[in-house]
Coordinates of C-alpha atoms and ligand atoms in Angstrom, one line a residue:
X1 CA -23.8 -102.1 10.9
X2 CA -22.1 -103.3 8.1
X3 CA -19.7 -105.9 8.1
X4 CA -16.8 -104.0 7.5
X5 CA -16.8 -102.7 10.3
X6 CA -16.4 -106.1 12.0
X7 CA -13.0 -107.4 12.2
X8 CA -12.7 -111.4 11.0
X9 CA -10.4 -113.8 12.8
X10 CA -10.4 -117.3 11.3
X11 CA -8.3 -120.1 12.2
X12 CA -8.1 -123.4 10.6
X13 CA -7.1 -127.2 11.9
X14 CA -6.4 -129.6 9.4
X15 CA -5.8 -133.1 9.4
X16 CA -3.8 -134.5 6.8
X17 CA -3.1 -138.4 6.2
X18 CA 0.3 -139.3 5.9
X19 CA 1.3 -141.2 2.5
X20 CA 2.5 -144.4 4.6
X21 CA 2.2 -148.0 3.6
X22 CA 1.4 -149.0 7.0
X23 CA -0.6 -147.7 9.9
X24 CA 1.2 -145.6 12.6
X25 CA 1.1 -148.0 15.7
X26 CA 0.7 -151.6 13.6
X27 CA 2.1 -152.9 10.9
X28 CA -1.4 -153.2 8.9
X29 CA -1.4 -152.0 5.0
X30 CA -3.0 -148.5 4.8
X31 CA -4.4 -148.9 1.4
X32 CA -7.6 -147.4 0.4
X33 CA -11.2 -149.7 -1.3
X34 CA -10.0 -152.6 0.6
X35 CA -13.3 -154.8 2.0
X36 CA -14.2 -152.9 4.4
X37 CA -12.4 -154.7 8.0
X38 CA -10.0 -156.8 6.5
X39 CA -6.9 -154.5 7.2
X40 CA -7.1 -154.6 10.9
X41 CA -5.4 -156.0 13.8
X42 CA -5.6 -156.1 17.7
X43 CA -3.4 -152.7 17.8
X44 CA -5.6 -150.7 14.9
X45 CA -9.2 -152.0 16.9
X46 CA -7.8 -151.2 20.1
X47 CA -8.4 -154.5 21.5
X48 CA -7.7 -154.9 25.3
X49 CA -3.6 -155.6 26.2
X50 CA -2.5 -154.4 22.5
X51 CA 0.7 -152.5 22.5
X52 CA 1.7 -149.7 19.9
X53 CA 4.8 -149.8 17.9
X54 CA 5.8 -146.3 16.3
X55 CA 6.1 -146.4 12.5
X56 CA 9.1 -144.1 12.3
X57 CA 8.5 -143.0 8.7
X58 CA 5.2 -141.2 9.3
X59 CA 7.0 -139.3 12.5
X60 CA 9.9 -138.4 9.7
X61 CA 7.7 -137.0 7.4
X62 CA 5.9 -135.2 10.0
X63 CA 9.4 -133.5 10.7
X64 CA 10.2 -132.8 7.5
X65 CA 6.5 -130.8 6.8
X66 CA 7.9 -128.9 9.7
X67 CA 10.6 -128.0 7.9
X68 CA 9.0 -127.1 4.6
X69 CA 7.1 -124.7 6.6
X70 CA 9.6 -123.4 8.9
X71 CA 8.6 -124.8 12.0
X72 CA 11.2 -126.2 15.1
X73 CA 11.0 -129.9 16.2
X74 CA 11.9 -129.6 20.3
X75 CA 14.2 -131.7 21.4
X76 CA 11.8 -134.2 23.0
X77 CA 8.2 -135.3 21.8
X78 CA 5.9 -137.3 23.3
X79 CA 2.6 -139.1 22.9
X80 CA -0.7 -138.4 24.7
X81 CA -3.8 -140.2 25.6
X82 CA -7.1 -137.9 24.3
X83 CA -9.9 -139.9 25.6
X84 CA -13.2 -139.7 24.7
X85 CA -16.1 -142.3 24.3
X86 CA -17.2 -143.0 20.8
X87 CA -17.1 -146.1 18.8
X88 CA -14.9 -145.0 16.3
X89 CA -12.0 -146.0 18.7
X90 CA -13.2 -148.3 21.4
X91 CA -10.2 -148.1 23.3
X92 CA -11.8 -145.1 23.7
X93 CA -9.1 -142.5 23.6
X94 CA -7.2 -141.6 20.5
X95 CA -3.3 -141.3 20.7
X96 CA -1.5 -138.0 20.0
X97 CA 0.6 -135.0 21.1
X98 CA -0.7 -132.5 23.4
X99 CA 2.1 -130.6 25.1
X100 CA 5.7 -131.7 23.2
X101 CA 4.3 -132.2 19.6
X102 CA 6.9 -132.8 16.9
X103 CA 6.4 -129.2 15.3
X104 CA 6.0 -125.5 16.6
X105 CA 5.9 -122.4 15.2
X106 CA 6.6 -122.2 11.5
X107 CA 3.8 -120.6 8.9
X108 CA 2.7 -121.2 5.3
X109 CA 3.4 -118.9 2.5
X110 CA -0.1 -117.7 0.8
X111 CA 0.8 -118.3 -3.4
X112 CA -1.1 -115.8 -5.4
X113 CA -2.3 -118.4 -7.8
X114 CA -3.6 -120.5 -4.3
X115 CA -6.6 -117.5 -4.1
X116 CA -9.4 -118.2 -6.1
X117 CA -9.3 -116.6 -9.7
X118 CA -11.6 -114.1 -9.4
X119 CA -9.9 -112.3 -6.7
X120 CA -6.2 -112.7 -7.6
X121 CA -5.7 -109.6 -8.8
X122 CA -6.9 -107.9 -6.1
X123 CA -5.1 -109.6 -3.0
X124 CA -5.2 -107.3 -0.1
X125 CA -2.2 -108.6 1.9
X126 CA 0.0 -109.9 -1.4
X127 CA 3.2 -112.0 0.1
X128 CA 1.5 -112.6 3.5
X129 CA 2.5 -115.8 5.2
X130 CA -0.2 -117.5 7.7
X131 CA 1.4 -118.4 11.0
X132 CA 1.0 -122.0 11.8
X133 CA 1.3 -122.6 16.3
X134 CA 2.0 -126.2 15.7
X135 CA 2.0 -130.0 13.9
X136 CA 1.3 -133.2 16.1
X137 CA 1.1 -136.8 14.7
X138 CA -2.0 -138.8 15.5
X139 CA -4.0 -141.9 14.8
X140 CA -6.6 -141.7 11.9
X141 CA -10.2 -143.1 13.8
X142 CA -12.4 -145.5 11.9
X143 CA -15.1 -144.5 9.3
X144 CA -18.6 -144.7 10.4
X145 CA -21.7 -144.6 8.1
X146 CA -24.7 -143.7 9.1
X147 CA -27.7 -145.6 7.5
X148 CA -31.3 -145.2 8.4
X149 CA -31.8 -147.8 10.7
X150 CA -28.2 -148.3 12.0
X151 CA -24.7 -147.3 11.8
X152 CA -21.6 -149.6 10.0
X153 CA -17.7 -148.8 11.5
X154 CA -14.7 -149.5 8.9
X155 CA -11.5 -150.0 10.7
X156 CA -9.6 -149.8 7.6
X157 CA -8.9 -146.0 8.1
X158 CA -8.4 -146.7 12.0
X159 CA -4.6 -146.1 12.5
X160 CA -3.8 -144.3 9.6
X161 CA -1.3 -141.5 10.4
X162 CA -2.5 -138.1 10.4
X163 CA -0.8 -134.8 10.8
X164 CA -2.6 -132.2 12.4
X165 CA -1.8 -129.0 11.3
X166 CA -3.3 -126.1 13.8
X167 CA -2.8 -122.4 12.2
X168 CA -2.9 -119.3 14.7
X169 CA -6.1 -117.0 14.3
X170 CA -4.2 -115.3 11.5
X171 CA -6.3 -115.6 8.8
X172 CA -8.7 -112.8 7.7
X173 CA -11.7 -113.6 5.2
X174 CA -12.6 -116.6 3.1
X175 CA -10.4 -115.9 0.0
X176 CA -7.2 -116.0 2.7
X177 CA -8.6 -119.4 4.1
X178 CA -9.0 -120.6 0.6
X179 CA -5.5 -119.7 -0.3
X180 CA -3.8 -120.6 2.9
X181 CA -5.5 -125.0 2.2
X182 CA -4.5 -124.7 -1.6
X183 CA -0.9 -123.4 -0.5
X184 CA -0.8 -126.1 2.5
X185 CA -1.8 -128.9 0.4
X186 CA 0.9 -127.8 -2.7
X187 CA 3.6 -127.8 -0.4
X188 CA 2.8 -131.2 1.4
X189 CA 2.4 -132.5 -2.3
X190 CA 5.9 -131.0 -2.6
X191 CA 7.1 -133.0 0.1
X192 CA 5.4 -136.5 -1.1
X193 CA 4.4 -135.7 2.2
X194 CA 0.6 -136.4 1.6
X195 CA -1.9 -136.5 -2.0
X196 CA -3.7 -134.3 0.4
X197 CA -6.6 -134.9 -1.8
X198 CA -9.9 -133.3 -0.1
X199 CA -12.6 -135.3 -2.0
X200 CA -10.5 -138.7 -0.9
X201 CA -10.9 -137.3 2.8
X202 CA -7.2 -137.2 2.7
X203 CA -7.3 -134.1 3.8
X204 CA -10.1 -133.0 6.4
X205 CA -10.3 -129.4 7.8
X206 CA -12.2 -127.1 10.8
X207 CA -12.7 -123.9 10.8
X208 CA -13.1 -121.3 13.9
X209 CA -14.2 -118.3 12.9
X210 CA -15.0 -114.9 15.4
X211 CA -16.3 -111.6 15.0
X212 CA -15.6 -108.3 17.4
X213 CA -16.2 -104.7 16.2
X214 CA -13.3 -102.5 15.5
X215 CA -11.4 -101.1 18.3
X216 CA -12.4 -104.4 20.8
X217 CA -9.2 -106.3 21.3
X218 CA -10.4 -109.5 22.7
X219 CA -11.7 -112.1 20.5
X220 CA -15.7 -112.5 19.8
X221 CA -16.5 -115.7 21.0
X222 CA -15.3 -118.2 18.3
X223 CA -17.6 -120.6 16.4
X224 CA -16.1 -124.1 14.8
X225 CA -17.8 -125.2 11.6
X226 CA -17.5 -128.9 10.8
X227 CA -18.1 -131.2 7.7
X228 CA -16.0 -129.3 5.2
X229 CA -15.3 -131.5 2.4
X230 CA -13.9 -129.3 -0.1
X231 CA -11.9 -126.3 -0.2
X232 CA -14.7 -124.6 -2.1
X233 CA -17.1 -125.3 1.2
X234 CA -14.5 -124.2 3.2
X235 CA -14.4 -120.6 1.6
X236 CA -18.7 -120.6 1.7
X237 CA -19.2 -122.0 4.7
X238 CA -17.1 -118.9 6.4
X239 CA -19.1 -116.4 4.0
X240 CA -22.2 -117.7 5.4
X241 CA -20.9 -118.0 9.0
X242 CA -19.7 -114.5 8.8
X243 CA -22.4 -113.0 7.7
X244 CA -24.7 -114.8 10.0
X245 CA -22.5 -113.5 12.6
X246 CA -22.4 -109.9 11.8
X247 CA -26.6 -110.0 11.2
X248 CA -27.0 -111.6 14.7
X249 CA -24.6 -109.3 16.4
X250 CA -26.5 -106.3 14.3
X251 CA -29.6 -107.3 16.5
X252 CA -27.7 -107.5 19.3
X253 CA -27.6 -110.7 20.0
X254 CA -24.1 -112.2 21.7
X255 CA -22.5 -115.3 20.3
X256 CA -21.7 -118.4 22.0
X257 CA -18.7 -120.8 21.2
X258 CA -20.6 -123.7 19.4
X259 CA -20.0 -125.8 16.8
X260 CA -21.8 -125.5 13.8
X261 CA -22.0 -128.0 10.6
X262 CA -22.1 -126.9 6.9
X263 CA -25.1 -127.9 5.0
X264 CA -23.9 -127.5 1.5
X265 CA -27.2 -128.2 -0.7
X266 CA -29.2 -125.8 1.7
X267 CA -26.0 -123.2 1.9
X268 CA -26.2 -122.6 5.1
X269 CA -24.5 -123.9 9.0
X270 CA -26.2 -125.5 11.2
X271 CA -25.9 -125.6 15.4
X272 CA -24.7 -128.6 16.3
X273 CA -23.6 -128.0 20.0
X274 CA -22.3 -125.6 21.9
X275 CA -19.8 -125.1 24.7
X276 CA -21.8 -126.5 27.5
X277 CA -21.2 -130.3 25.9
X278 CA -18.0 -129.6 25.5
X279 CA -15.6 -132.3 25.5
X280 CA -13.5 -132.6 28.3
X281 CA -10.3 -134.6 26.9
X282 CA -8.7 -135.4 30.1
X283 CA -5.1 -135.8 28.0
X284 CA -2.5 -137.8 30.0
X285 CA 1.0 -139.4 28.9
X286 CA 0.7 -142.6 26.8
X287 CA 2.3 -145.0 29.2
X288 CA 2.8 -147.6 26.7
X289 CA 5.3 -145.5 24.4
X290 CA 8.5 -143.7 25.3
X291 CA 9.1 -139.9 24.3
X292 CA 11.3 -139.3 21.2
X293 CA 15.0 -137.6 21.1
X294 CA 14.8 -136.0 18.0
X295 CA 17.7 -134.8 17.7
X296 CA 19.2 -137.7 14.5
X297 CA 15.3 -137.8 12.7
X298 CA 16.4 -133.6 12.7
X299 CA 19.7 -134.5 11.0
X300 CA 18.5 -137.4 8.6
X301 CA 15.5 -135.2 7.5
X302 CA 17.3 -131.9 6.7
X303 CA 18.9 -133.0 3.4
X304 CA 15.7 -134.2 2.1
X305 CA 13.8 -130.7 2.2
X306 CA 12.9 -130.3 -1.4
X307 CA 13.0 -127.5 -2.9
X308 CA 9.5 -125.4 -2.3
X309 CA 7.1 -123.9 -5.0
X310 CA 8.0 -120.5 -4.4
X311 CA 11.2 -120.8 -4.6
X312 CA 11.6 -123.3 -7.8
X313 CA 9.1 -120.5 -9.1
X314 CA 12.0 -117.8 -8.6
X315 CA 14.2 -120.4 -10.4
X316 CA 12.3 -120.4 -13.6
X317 CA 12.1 -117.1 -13.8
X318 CA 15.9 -116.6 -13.5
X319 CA 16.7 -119.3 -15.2
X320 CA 14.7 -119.3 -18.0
X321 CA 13.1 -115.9 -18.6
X322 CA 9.4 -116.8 -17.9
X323 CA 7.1 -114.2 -16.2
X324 CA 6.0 -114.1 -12.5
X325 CA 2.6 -115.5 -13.8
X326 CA 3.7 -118.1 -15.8
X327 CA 6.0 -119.6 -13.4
X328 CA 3.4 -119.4 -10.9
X329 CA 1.3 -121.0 -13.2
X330 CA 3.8 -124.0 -14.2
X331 CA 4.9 -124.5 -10.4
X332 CA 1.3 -124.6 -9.0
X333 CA 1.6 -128.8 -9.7
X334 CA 4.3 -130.4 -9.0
X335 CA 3.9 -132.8 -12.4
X336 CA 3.6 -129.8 -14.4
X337 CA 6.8 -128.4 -13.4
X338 CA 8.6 -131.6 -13.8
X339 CA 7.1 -131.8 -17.9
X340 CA 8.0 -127.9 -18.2
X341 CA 11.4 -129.1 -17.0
X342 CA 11.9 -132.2 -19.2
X343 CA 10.8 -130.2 -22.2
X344 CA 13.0 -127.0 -21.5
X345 CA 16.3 -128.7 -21.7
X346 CA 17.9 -125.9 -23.9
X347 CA 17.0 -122.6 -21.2
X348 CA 17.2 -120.2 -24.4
X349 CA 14.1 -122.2 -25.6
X350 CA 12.4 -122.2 -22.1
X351 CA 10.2 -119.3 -22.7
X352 CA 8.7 -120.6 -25.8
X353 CA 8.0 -124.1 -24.3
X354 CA 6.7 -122.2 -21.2
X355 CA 4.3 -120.3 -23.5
X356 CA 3.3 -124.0 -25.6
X357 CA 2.6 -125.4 -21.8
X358 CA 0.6 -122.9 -20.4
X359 CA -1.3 -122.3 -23.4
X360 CA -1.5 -125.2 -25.9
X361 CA -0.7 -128.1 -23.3
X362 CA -2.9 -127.0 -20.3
X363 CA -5.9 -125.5 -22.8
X364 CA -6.0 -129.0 -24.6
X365 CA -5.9 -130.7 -20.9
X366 CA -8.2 -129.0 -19.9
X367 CA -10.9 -129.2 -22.8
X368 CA -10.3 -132.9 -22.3
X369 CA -10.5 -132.6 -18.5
X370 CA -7.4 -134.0 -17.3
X371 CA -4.4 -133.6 -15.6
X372 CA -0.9 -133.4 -16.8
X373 CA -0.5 -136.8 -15.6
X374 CA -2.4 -138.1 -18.4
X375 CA -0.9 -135.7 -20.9
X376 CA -0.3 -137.5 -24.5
X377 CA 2.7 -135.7 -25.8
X378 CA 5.4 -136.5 -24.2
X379 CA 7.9 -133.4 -23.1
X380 CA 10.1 -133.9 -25.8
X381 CA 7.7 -133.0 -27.9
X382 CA 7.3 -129.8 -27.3
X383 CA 10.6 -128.8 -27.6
X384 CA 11.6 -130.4 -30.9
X385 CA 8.1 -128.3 -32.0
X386 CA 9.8 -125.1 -30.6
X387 CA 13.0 -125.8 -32.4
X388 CA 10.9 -126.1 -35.6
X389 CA 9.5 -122.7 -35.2
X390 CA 12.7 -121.6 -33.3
X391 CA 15.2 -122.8 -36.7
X392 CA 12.4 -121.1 -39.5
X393 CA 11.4 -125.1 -40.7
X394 CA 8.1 -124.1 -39.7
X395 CA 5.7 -121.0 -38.7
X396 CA 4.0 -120.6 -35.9
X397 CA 0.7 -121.2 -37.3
X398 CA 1.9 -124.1 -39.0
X399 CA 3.4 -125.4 -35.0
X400 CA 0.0 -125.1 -34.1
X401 CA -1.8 -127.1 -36.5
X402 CA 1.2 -130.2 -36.2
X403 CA 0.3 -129.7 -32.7
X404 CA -3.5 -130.5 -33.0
X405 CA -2.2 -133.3 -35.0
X406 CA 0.3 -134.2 -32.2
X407 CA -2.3 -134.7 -29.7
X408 CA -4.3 -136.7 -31.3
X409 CA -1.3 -139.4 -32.9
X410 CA 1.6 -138.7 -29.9
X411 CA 3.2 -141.7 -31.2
X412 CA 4.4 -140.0 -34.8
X413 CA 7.6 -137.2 -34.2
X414 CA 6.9 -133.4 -34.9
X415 CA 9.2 -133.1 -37.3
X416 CA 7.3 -136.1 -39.4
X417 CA 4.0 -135.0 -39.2
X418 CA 5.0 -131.5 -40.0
X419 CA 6.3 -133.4 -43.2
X420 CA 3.4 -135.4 -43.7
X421 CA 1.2 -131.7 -43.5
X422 CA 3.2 -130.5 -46.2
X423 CA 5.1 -127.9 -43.9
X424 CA 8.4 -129.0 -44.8
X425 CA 10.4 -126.2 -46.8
X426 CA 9.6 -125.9 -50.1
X427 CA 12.3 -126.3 -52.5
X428 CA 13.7 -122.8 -53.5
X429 CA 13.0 -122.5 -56.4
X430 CA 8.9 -123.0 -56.2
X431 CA 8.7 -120.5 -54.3
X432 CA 10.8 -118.0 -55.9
X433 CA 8.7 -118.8 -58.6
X434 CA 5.6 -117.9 -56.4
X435 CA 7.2 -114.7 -55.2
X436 CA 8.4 -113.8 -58.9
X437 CA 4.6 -114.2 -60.0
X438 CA 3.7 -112.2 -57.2
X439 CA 6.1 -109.3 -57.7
X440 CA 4.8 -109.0 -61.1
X441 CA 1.2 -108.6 -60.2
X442 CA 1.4 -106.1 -57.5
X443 CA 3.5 -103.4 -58.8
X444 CA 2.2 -100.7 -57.1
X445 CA 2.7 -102.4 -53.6
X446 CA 6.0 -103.3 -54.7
X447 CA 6.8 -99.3 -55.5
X448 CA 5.4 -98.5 -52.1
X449 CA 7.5 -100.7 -50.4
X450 CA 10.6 -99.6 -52.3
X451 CA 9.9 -96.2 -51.1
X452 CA 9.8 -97.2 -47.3
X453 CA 6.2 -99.3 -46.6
X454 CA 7.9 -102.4 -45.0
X455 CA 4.3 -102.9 -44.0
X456 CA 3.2 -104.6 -46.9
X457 CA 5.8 -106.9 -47.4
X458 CA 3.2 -109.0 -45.2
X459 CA 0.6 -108.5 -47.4
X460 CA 2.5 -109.8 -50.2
X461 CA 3.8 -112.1 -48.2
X462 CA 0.0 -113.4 -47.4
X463 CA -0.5 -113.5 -51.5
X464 CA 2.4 -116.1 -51.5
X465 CA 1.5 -118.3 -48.3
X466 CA -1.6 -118.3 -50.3
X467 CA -0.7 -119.3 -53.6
X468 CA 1.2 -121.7 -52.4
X469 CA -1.8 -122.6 -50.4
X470 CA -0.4 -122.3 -46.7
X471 CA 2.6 -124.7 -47.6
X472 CA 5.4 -122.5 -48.2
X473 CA 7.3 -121.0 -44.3
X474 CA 6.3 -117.4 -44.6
X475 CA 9.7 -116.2 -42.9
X476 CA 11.6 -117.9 -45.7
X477 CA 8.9 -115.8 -47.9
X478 CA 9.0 -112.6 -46.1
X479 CA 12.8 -112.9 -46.7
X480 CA 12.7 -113.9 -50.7
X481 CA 10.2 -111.0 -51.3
X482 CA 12.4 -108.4 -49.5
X483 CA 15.9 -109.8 -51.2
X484 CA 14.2 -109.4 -54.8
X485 CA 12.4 -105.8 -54.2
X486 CA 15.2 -104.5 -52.2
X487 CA 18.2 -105.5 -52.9
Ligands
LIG501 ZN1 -3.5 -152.8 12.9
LIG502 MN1 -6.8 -134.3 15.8

């Protein structure tokens, strides 16, 4: 049968590092390229007798990504012991939150520009918000590599705060996942929460995905896919998986919960085990750390929610005038928002900056590959260019080309090179020389327009920008030619 007539539940758990400049239970720098071992200490390579101090900052943050995403912090979290025996933590068991995380509930708002481009304008559930079931704070593990002969263990990363975001099954096909990591990872980027950056394994994500036939209301048994570096794999790998699913359930054969990796030059997943090797976690209550009362990191953190993409979206469009899309488009990145911002001091203008950012700024950045970050011009650019066009000093066409010239010298001012291009006014009286010349050898356009063809004013209009070889500011034209044949 087809696979439409499956019904797709996906959930996702993603770990997220915390932006922290030490470690969550030591005091040891959490910077990234160090040698590899050199930021370690008894606590972080869980050395026999060690005791963990809480780094309160990473459990604030945590707390405040609750907020951003409308979760509730109980009154009192603790920490757990999930033990398990690999030599990526040779204490052998990692501590984190199993039944009084610091967040529960809550659920992240899917941004139509988070789906992938192709599909954005055909979102089946526009507006929907993924429910999240909770957020716990853990430690990062170390890094092991796996050579041919033997495996190497960096404890560099061991320690490193890391959220762990778990959403309910509410997710429904691939595009949905895809949306519901870009919208995650813009608001925690919102927060300075996290750079959440996948290909810095910042952030890391699993997938469980199940299939049942319409009208079953129990779950099909679910698989996990691991090894999802991207947010491009994530969105494939689920394709695949479902599919695979579907076909194998087709031939009537059952699934059973496994775990699966993604094998992203073959394109396909790959068993890995399934639920009779199952880990059992045994959690138990850290012994070595007290619970936390929550109730004053609640009241410190409540102030500090910024203010989210969707709703700094609304703002531009109230305050400035911009469409839906284009404030979508400006919000999507934090940075980009701030330049749109610093350039649209004067709100009448902000719709013409908002049209020179979306289109000049962000073509140019990307032809050149780069990020707003690295943008040449800065802000204030942009807006003395608008005020150009916006006061007649210059055309459009002419903004475009000081523009080009902009980007290439961001030191010199707009209203220089615009100069320097020739595109300052002309004096009068050139140009009402131009348009007198022109007059005279068009008279038959000139009799057309007198009797009502306001059309050709631009064609005449064209002969002078011309003559005057792209110089002269054709509204300052347009209006010459119509005093004199008019008036
Ligand atoms: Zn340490
Ligand atoms: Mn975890």
């Amino acid at each position: 049968m087809p696979i439409s007539d499956y019904i797709v539940t996906i959930g996702l758990e993603v770990h997220c590092q915390i932006k922290s400049n030490s470690k969550m239970f030591c005091a040891c720098a959490t910077s990234f390229g160090e040698e590899p071992n050199s930021n370690v200490c008894p606590v972080c390579l869980g050395l026999p007798g060690a005791l963990p101090v809480l780094n309160q900052y990473a459990i604030e943050q945590t707390i405040l990504a609750g907020m951003m995403i409308d979760c509730t912090t109980p009154e009192v979290s603790k920490w757990d012991r999930k033990n398990y025996f690999y030599p990526d933590m040779p204490k052998n068991f990692q501590l984190t939150q199993f039944d009084l995380p610091l967040c529960i509930g809550g659920g992240v708002p899917l941004y139509d520009l988070a789906y992938p481009k192709e599909v954005q304008k055909s979102i089946p559930n526009p507006g929907k918000t993924v429910k999240v079931t909770r957020i716990h704070l853990e430690e990062d593990v170390a890094k092991s590599t796996h050579h041919a002969n033997n495996t190497t263990i960096d404890f560099n990363r061991a320690g490193t705060p890391l959220m762990e975001i778990v959403s309910d099954p509410d997710i429904d096909t691939p595009e949905e996942a895809f949306a519901y990591l870009k919208s995650l990872q813009q608001i925690l980027i919102y927060g300075g929460i996290s750079d959440a950056d996948m290909e810095k394994g910042q952030m890391r994500c699993d997938v469980n995905v199940s299939l049942r036939p319409h009208g079953q209301q129990e779950l099909g048994e679910k698989i996990e896919l691991k090894n999802l570096n991207s947010i491009s794999a994530v969105r494939a790998s689920l394709h695949h998986e479902i599919h695979r699913q579907a076909e194998e359930l087709d031939a009537g054969i059952p699934q059973i919960q496994s775990t699966r990796r993604w094998d992203a030059a073959m394109g396909e997943t790959q068993m890995m085990r399934t639920k009779e090797d199952a880990h059992d976690y045994r959690y138990f209550p850290e012994p070595d750390l007290l619970p936390i009362r929550t109730a004053s990191l609640i009241e410190k953190m409540r102030p500090q929610v910024p203010e989210l993409p969707h709703e700094k979206r609304q703002r531009f469009e109230e305050n400035f005038g911009i469409n839906a899309y284009d404030a979508g488009v400006l919000t999507s990145d934090q940075s980009l928002a701030n330049y749109f911002e610093k350039a649209a001091t004067d709100p009448k203008l902000g719709k013409k900056v908002a049209n020179w950012i979306t289109n000049g700024v962000l073509a140019k950045l990307n032809e050149n590959n780069t990020s707003i970050l690295d943008c040449p011009l800065p802000a204030s650019h942009i807006l003395e260019l608008v005020q150009l066009v916006d006061a007649g000093t210059i055309s459009n066409n002419q903004a475009r080309e000081v523009f080009a010239a902009l980007w290439e010298n961001p030191d010199q001012q707009p209203a220089a090179v615009a100069k320097a291009m020739g595109f300052e006014p002309a004096d009068t009286s050139t140009i009402e020389g131009i348009v007198d010349t022109v007059i005279a050898a068009n008279p038959d356009k000139v009799a057309e327009i007198q009797a009502g063809n306001d059309k050709l004013l631009n064609f005449l209009t064209g002969q002078v920008m011309k003559a005057s070889q792209g110089k002269a500011n054709p509204k300052m034209v347009t209006d010459t030619l119509r005093g004199k044949i008019l008036s």
